[in-house]
mmCIF file of C-alpha atoms and ligand atoms in Angstrom:
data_model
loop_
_atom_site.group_PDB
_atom_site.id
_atom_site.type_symbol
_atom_site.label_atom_id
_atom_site.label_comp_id
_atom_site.label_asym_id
_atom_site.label_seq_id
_atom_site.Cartn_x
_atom_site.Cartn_y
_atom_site.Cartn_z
ATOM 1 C CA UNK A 1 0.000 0.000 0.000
ATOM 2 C CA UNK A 2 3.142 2.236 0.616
ATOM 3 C CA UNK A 3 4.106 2.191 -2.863
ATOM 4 C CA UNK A 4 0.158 2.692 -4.067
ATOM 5 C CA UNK A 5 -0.186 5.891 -1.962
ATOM 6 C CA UNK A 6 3.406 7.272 -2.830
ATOM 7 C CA UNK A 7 2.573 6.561 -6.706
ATOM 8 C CA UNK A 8 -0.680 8.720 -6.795
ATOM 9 C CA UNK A 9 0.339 10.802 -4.300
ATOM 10 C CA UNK A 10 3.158 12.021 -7.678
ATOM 11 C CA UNK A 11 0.934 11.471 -10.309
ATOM 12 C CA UNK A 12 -1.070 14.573 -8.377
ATOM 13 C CA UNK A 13 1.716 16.664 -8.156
ATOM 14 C CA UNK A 14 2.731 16.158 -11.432
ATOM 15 C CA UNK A 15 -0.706 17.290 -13.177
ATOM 16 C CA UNK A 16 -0.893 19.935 -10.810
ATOM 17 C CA UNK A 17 2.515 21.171 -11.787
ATOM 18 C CA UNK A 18 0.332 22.503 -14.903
ATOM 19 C CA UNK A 19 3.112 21.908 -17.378
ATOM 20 C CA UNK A 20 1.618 24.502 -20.514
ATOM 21 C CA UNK A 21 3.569 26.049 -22.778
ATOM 22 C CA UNK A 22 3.041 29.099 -20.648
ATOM 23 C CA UNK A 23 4.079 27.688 -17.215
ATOM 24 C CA UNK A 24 7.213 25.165 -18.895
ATOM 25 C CA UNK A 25 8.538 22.264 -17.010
ATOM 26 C CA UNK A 26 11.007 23.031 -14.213
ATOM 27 C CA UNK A 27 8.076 22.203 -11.080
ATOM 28 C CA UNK A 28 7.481 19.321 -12.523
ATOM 29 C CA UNK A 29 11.283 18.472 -12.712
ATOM 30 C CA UNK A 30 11.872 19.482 -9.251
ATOM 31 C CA UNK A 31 9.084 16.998 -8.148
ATOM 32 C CA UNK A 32 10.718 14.344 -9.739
ATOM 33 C CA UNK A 33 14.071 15.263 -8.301
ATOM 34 C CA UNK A 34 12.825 15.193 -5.202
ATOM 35 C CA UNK A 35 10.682 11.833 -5.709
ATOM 36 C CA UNK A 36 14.204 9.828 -7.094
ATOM 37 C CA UNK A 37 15.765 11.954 -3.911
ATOM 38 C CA UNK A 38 14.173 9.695 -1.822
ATOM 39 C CA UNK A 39 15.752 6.299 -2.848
ATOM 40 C CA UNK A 40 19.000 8.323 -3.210
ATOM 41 C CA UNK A 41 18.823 8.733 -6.815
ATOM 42 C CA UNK A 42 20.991 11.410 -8.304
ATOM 43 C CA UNK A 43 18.809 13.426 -10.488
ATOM 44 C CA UNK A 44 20.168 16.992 -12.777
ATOM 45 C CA UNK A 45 17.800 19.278 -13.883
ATOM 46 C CA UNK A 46 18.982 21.205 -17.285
ATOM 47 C CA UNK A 47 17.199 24.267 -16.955
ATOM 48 C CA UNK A 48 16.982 27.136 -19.496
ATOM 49 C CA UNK A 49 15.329 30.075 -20.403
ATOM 50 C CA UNK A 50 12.775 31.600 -17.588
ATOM 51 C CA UNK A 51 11.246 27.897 -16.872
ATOM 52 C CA UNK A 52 11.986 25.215 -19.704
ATOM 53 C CA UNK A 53 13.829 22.458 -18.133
ATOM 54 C CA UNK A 54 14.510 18.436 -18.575
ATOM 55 C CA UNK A 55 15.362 15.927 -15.848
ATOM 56 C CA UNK A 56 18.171 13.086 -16.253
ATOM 57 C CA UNK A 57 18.974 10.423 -13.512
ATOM 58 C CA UNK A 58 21.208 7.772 -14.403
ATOM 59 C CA UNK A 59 21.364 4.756 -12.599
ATOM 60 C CA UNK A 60 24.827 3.274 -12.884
ATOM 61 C CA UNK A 61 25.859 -0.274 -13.248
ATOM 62 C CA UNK A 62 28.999 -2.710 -13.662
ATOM 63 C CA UNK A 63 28.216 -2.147 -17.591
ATOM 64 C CA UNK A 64 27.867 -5.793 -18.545
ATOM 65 C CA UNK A 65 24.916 -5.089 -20.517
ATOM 66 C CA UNK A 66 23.859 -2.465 -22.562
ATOM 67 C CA UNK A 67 21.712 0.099 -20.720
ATOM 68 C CA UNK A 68 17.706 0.870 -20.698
ATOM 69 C CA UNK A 69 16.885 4.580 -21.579
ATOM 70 C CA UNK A 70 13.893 5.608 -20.298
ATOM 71 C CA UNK A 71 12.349 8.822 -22.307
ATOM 72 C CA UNK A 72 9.547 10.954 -20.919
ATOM 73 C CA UNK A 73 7.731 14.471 -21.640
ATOM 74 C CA UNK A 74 7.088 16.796 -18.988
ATOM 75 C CA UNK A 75 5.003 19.469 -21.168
ATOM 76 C CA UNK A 76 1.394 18.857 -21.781
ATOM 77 C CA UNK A 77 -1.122 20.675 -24.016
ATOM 78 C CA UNK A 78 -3.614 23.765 -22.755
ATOM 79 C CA UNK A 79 -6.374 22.305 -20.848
ATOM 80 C CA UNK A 80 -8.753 23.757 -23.711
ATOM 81 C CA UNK A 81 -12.270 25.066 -22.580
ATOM 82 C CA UNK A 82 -14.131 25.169 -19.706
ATOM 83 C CA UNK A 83 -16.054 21.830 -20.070
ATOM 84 C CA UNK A 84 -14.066 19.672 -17.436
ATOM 85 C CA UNK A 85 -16.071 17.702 -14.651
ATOM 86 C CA UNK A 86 -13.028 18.335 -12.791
ATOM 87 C CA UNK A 87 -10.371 21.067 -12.371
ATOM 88 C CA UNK A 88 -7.838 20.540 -15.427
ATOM 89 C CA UNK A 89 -5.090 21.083 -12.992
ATOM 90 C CA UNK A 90 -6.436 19.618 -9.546
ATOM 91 C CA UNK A 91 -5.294 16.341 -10.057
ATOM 92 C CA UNK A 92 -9.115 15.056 -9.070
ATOM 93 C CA UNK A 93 -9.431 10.888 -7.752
ATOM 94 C CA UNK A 94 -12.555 9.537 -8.657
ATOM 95 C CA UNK A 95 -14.115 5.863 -8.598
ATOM 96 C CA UNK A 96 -10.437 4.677 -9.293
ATOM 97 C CA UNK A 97 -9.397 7.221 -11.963
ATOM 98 C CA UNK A 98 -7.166 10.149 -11.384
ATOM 99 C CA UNK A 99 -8.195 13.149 -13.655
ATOM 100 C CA UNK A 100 -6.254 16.230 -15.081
ATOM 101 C CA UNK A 101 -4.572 17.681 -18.312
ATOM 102 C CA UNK A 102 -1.663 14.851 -18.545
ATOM 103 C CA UNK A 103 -3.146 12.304 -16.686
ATOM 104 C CA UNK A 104 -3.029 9.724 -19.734
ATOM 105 C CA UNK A 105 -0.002 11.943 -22.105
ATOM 106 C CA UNK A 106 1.814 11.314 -20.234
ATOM 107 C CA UNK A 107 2.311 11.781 -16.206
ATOM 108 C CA UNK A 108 0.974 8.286 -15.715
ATOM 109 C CA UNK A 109 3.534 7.040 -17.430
ATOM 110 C CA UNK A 110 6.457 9.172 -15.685
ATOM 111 C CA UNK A 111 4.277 8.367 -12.754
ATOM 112 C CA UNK A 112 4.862 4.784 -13.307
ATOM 113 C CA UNK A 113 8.235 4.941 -14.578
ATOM 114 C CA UNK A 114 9.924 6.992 -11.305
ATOM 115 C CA UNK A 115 8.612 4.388 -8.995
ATOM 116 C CA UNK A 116 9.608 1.349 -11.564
ATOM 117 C CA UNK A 117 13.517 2.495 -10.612
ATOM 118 C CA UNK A 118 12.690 3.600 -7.161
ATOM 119 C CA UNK A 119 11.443 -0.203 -6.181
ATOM 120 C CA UNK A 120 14.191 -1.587 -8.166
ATOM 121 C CA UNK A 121 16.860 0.601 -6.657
ATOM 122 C CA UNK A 122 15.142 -0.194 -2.525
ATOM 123 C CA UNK A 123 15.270 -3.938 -3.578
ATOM 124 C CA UNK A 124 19.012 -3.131 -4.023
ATOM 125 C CA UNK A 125 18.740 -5.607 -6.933
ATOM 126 C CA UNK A 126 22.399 -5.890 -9.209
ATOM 127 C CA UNK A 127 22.049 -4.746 -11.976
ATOM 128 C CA UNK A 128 24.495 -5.090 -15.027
ATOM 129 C CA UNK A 129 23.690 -2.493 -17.127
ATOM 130 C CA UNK A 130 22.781 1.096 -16.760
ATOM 131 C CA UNK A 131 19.171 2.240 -16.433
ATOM 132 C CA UNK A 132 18.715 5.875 -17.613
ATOM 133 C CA UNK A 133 15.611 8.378 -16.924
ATOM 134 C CA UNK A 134 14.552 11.634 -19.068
ATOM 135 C CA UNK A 135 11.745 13.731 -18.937
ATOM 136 C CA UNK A 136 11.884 16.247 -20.999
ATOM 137 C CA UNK A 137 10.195 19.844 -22.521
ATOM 138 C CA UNK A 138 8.613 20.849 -25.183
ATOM 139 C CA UNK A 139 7.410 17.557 -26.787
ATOM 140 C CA UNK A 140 4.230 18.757 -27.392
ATOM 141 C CA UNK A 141 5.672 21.643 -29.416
ATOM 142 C CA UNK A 142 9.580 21.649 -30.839
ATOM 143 C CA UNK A 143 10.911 18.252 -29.005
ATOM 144 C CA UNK A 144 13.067 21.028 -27.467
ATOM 145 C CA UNK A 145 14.083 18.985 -24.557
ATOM 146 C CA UNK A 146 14.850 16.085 -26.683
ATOM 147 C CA UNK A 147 17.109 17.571 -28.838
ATOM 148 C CA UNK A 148 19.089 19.501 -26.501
ATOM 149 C CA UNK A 149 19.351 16.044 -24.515
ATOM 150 C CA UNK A 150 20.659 14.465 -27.714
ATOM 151 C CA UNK A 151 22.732 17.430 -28.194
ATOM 152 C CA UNK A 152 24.432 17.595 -25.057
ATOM 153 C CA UNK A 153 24.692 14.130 -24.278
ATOM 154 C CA UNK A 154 24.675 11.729 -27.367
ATOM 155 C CA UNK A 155 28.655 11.178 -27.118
ATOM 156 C CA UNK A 156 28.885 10.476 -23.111
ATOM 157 C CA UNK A 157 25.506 7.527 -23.312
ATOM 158 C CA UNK A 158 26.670 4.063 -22.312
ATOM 159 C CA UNK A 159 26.278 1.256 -24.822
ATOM 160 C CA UNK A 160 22.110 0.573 -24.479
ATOM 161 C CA UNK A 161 20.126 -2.361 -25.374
ATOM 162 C CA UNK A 162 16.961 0.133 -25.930
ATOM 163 C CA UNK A 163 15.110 3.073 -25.735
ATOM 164 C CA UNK A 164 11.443 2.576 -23.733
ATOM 165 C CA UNK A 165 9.094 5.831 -24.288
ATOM 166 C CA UNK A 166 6.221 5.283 -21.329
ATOM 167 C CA UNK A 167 3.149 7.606 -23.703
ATOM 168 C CA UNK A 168 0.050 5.988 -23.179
ATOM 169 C CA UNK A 169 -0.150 3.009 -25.700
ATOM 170 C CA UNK A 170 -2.774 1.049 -23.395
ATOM 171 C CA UNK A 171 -0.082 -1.221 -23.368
ATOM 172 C CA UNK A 172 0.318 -2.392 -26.550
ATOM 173 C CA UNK A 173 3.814 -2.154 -27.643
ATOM 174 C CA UNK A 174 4.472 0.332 -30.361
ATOM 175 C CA UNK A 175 6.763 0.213 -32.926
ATOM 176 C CA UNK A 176 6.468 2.597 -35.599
ATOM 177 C CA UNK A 177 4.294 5.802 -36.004
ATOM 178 C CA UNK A 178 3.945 8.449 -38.893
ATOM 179 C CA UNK A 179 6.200 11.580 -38.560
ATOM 180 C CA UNK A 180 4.946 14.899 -39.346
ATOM 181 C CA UNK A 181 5.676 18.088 -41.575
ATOM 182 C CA UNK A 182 3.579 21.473 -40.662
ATOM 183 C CA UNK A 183 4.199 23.838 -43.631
ATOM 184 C CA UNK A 184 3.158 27.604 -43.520
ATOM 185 C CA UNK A 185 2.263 28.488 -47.009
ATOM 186 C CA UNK A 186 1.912 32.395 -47.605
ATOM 187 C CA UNK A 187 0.314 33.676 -50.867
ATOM 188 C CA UNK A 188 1.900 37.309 -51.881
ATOM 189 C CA UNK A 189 -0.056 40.367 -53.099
ATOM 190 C CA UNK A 190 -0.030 43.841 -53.093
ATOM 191 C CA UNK A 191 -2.137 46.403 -50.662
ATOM 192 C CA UNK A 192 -4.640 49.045 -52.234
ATOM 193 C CA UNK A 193 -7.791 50.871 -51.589
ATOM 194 C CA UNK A 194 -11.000 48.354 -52.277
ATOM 195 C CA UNK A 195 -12.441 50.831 -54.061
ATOM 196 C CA UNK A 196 -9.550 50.512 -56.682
ATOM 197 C CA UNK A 197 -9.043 46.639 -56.601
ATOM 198 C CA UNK A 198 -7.478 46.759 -60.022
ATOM 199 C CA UNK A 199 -4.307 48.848 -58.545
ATOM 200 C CA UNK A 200 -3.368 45.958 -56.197
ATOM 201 C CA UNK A 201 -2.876 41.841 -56.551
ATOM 202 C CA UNK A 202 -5.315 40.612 -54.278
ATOM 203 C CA UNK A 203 -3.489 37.638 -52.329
ATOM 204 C CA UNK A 204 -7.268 35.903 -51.158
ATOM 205 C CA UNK A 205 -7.382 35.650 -54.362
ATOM 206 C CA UNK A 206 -3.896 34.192 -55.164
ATOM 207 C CA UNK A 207 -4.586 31.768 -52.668
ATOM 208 C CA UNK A 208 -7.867 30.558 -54.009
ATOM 209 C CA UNK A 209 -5.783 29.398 -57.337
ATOM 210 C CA UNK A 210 -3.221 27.508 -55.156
ATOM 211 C CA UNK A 211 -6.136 25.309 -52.618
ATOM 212 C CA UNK A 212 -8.002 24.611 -55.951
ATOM 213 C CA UNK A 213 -4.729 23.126 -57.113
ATOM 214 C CA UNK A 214 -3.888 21.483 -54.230
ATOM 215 C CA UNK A 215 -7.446 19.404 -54.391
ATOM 216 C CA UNK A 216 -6.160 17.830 -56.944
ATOM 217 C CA UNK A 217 -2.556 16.938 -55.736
ATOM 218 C CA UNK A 218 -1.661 13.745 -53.698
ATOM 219 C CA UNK A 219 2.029 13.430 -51.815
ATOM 220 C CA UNK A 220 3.856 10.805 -53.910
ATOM 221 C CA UNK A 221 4.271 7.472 -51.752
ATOM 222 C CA UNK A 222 4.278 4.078 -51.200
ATOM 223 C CA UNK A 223 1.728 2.901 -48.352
ATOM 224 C CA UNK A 224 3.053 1.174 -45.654
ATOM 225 C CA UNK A 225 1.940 -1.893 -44.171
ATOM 226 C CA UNK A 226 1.694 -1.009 -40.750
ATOM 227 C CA UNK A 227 1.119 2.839 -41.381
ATOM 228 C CA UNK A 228 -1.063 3.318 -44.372
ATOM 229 C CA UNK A 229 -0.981 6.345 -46.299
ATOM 230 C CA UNK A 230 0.477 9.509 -45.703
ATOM 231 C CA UNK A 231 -1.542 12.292 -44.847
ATOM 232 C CA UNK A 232 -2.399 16.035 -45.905
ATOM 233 C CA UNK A 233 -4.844 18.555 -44.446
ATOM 234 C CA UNK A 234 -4.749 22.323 -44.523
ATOM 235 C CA UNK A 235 -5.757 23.456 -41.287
ATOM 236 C CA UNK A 236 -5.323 27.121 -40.706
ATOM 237 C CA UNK A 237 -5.812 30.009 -43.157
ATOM 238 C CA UNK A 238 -5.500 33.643 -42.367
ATOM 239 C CA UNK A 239 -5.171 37.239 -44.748
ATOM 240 C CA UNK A 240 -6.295 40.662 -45.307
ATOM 241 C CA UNK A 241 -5.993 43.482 -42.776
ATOM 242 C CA UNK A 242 -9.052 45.358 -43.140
ATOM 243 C CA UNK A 243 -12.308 45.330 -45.142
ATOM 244 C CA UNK A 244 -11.251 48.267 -46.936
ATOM 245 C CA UNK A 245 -7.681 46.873 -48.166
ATOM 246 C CA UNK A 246 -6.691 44.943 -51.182
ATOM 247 C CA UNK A 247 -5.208 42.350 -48.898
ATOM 248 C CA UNK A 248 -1.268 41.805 -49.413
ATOM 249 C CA UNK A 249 -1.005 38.778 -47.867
ATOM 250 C CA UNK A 250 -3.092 35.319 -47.660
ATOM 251 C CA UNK A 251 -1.427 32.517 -45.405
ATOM 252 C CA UNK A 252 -2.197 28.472 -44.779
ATOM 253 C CA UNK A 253 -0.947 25.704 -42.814
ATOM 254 C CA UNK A 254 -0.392 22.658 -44.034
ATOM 255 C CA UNK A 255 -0.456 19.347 -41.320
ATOM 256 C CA UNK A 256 1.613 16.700 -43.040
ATOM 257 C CA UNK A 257 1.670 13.131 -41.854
ATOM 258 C CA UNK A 258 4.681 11.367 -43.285
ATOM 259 C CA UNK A 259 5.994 7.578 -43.594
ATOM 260 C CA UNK A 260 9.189 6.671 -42.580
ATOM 261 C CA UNK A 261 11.762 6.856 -45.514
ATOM 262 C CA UNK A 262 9.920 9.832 -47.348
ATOM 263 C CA UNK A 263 12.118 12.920 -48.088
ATOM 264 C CA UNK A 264 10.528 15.951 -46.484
ATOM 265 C CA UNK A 265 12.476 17.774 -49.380
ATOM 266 C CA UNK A 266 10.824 16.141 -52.126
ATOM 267 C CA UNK A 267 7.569 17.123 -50.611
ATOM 268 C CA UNK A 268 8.442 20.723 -50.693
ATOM 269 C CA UNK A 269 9.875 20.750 -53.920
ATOM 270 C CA UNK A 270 6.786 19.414 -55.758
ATOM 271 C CA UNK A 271 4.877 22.111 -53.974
ATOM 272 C CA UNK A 272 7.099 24.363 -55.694
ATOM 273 C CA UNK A 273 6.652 23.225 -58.822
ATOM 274 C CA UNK A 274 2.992 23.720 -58.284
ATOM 275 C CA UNK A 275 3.583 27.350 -57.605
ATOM 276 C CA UNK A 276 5.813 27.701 -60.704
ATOM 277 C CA UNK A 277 3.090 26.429 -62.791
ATOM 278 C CA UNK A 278 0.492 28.964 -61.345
ATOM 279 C CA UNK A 279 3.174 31.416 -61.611
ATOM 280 C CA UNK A 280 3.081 30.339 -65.679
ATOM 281 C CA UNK A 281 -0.403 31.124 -66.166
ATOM 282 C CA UNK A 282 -0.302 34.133 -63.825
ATOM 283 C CA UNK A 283 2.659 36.213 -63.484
ATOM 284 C CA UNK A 284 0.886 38.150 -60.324
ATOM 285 C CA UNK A 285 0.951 34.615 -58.514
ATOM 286 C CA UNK A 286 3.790 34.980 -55.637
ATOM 287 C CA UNK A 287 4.269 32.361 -52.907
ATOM 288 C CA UNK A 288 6.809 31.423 -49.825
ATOM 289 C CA UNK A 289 6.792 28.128 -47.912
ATOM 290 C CA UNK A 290 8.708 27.533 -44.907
ATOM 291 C CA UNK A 291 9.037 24.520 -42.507
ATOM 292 C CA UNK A 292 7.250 25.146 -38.872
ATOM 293 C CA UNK A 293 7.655 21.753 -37.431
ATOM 294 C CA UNK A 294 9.181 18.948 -38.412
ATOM 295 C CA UNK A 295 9.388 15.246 -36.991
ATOM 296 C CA UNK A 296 10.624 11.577 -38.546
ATOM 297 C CA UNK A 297 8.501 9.117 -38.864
ATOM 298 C CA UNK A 298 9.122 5.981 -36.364
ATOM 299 C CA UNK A 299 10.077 2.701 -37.491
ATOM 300 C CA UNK A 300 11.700 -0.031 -34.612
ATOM 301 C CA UNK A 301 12.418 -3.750 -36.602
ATOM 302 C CA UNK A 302 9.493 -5.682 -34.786
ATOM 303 C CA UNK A 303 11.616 -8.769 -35.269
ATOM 304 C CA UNK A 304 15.138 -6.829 -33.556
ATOM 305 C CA UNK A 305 15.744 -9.250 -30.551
ATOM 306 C CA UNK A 306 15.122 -6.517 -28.367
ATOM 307 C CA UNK A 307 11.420 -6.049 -29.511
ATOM 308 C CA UNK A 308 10.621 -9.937 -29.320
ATOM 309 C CA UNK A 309 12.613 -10.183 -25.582
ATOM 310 C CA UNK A 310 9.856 -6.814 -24.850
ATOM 311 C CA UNK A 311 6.940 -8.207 -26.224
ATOM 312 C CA UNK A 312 7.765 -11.686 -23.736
ATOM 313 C CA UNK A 313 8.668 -10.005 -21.001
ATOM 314 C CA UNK A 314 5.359 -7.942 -21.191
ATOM 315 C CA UNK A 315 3.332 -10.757 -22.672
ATOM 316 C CA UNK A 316 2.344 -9.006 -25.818
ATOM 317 C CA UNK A 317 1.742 -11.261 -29.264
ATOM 318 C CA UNK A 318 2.711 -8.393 -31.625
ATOM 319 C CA UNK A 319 3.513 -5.088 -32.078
ATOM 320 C CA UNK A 320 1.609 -2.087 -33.303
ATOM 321 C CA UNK A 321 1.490 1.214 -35.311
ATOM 322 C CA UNK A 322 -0.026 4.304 -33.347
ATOM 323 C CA UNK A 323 -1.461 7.949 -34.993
ATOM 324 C CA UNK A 324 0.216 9.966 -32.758
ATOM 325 C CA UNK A 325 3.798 10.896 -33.097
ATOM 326 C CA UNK A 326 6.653 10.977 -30.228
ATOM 327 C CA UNK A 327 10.221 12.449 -29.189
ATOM 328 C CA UNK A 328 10.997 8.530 -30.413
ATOM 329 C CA UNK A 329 12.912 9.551 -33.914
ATOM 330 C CA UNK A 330 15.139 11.584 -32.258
ATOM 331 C CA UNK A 331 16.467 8.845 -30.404
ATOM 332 C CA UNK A 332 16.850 6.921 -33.774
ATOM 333 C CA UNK A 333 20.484 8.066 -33.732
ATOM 334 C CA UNK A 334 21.366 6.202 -30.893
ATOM 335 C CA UNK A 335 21.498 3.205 -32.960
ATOM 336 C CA UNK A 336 19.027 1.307 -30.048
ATOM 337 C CA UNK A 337 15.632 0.015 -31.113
ATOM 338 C CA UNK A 338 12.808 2.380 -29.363
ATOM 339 C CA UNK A 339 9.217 0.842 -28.130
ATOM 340 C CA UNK A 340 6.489 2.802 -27.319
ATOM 341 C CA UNK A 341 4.618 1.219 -24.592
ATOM 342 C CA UNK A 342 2.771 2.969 -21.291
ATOM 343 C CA UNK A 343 -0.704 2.827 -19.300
ATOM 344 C CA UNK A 344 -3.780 4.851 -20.712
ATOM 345 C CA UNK A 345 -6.086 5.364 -23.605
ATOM 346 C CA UNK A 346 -4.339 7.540 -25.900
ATOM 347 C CA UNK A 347 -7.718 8.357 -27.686
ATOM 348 C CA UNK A 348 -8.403 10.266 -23.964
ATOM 349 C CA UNK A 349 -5.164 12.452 -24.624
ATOM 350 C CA UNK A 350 -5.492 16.050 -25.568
ATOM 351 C CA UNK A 351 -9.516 15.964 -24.807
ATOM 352 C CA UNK A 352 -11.399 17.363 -22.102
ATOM 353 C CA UNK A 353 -11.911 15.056 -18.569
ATOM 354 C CA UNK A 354 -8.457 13.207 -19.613
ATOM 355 C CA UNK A 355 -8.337 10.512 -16.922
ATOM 356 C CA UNK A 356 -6.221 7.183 -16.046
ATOM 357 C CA UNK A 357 -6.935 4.043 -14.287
ATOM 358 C CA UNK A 358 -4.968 3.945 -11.169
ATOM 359 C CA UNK A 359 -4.875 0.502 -11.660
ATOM 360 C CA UNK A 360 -3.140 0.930 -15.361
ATOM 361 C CA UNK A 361 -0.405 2.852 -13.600
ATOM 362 C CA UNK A 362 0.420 0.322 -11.050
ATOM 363 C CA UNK A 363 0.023 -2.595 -13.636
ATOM 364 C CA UNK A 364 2.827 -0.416 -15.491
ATOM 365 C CA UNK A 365 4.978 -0.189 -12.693
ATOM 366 C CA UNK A 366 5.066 -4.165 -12.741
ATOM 367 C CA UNK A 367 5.697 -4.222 -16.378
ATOM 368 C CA UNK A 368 8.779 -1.109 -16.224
ATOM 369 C CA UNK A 369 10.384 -3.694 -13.488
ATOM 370 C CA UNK A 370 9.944 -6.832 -15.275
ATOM 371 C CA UNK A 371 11.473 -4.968 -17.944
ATOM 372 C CA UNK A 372 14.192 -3.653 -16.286
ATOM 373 C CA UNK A 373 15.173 -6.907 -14.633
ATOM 374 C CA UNK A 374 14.642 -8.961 -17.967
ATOM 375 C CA UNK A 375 17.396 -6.671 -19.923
ATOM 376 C CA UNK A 376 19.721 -5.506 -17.102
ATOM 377 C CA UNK A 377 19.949 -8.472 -14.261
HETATM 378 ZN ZN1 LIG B 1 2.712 12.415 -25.154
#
């Protein structure tokens, strides 16, 4: 019961830690710190700027075996309207479910994760190979935290056997998911009095010729077996200043769901071939494109030894594509396979009333051990 109370007892903290863009990371950090603290866990927080920070703990070994690298996200997204049964940031148990912006992406996970090593590092079990803990910012944005971690400390890892990412799969183990490309688009024109339109290049306009065009075009690709297609969908679209203004500027964005292998430079250039042909039959037509976000697509050999010696250790009969995407690609140059595999519904992430099973999080727990003790004892 120690153990159950302690777990939740984080979990709450965590959510209420309120880790938005706006608030960043570093509380949450510091609760972890202190959490690992108690089992005498060495923890460093990176911090940077006024409240961005990441969290590593390493857990060191004789370094028979290659090491376990455990990869978190501290950030969550805005809690979103003002439907919630509960307080988005109270942290709410109910009927066996704790509730809160994060609960299920993915502070049940950490949640389970922290106390995994904490109960393996009491039981003062040997281990032979290194166990190693981030949590870190800005996934739900830049992978920020990621990529300074693989910046900064890519050269000094130990040897591991694999990279675990605890995001709510409802424990299925996850191999491979689609990796995105978010393109801003931005139609140019040029500004006059409406009651003149003929002295300016109306960019609405210019934009118009571009979406009809891009109803007809389709990304080039092969679909993948466990991924399908690739995806486009234009999302956003803003222009014009005022009502009385030729507008000079018309912009979209563009939400890009890629497979793994597919050159996110390809994409663009075909786009710019479709402006160049607009440009042909309309000399006024003027366009920009630049990248706003841009993530790999994830795909771990299901038949690596690692993967098969994960799905037995967690009793799982195959492994599975998801539609979200991860930090997981960034961890690709490692050279370790990465599974995806934590406690919640990830169709409850990002929505209002996001909740866990308490129970999930403690039948994680038993899974993170068996895992650790399976590849490092
Ligand atoms: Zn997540």
């Amino acid at each position: 019961m120690y153990n159950h109370v302690v777990m939740k007892e984080l979990l709450r903290k965590l959510i209420q830690a309120e880790t938005t863009v706006q608030r960043g990371e570093l509380a949450a950090a510091e609760i972890i710190s202190d959490e690992l603290a108690r089992s005498g866990i060495d923890c460093r927080i990176d911090s940077w700027g006024r409240n961005r920070a990441n969290l590593t703990a390493k857990i060191n070994s004789v370094e028979q075996k290659g090491g376990l690298l455990f990869v978190c996200h501290l950030d969550v997204v805005a809690a979103g309207g003002q439907g919630w049964t509960h307080p988005a940031f109270a942290g709410i148990e109910s009927e066996g479910k704790v509730y809160g912006r994060g609960s299920v992406d993915m502070k049940g996970g950490i949640a389970a994760a922290v106390t995994a090593i904490r109960q393996i590092v009491d039981s003062g079990a040997k281990l032979e190979g290194d166990i190693i803990f981030l949590a870190a910012a800005g996934e739900e944005t830049d992978s920020c935290g990621a990529r300074r971690f693989i910046r900064d400390h890519s050269g000094s890892l130990p040897k591991l056997a694999g990279v675990v990412i605890p995001e709510p799969t409802d424990f299925e183990v996850v191999t491979a998911h689609r990796g995105i490309l978010w393109l801003e688009v931005t139609a140019f024109g040029k500004a006059a009095h409406s009651s003149t339109p003929k002295l300016g290049i109306n960019a609405i306009a210019s934009m118009k010729t571009l979406l009809d065009e891009l109803d007809n075009y389709k990304i080039r690709s092969q679909p993948h077996k466990l991924l399908g297609e690739c995806s486009m969908s234009i999302n956003t679209i803003s222009g014009g200043r005022e009502i009385n203004v030729v507008p000079d500027s018309c912009s979209i964005g563009i939400d890009i769901r890629t497979l793994p292998g597919q050159q996110f430079k390809e994409i663009i250039s075909d786009l710019k071939k479709i402006f160049a042909k607009l440009k042909q039959k309309n000399p006024q037509f003027a366009a920009s494109i630049s990248i706003t976000r841009q993530v790999d697509a994830l795909e771990t050999d299901s038949n690596c030894d690692f993967v098969r010696d994960f799905c037995s250790a967690v009793g799982a009969s195959a492994t599975k594509a998801v539609g979200f995407t991860t930090d997981g690609p960034h961890f690709s140059p490692l050279g370790a396979p990465v599974v995806i595999f934590g406690p919640g519904k990830p169709q409850l992430a990002h929505k209002q009333d996001e909740y866990i099973d308490i129970a999930d999080v403690e039948k994680a727990v038993e899974h993170y051990k068996k895992i650790i003790l399976k590849f490092l004892t």
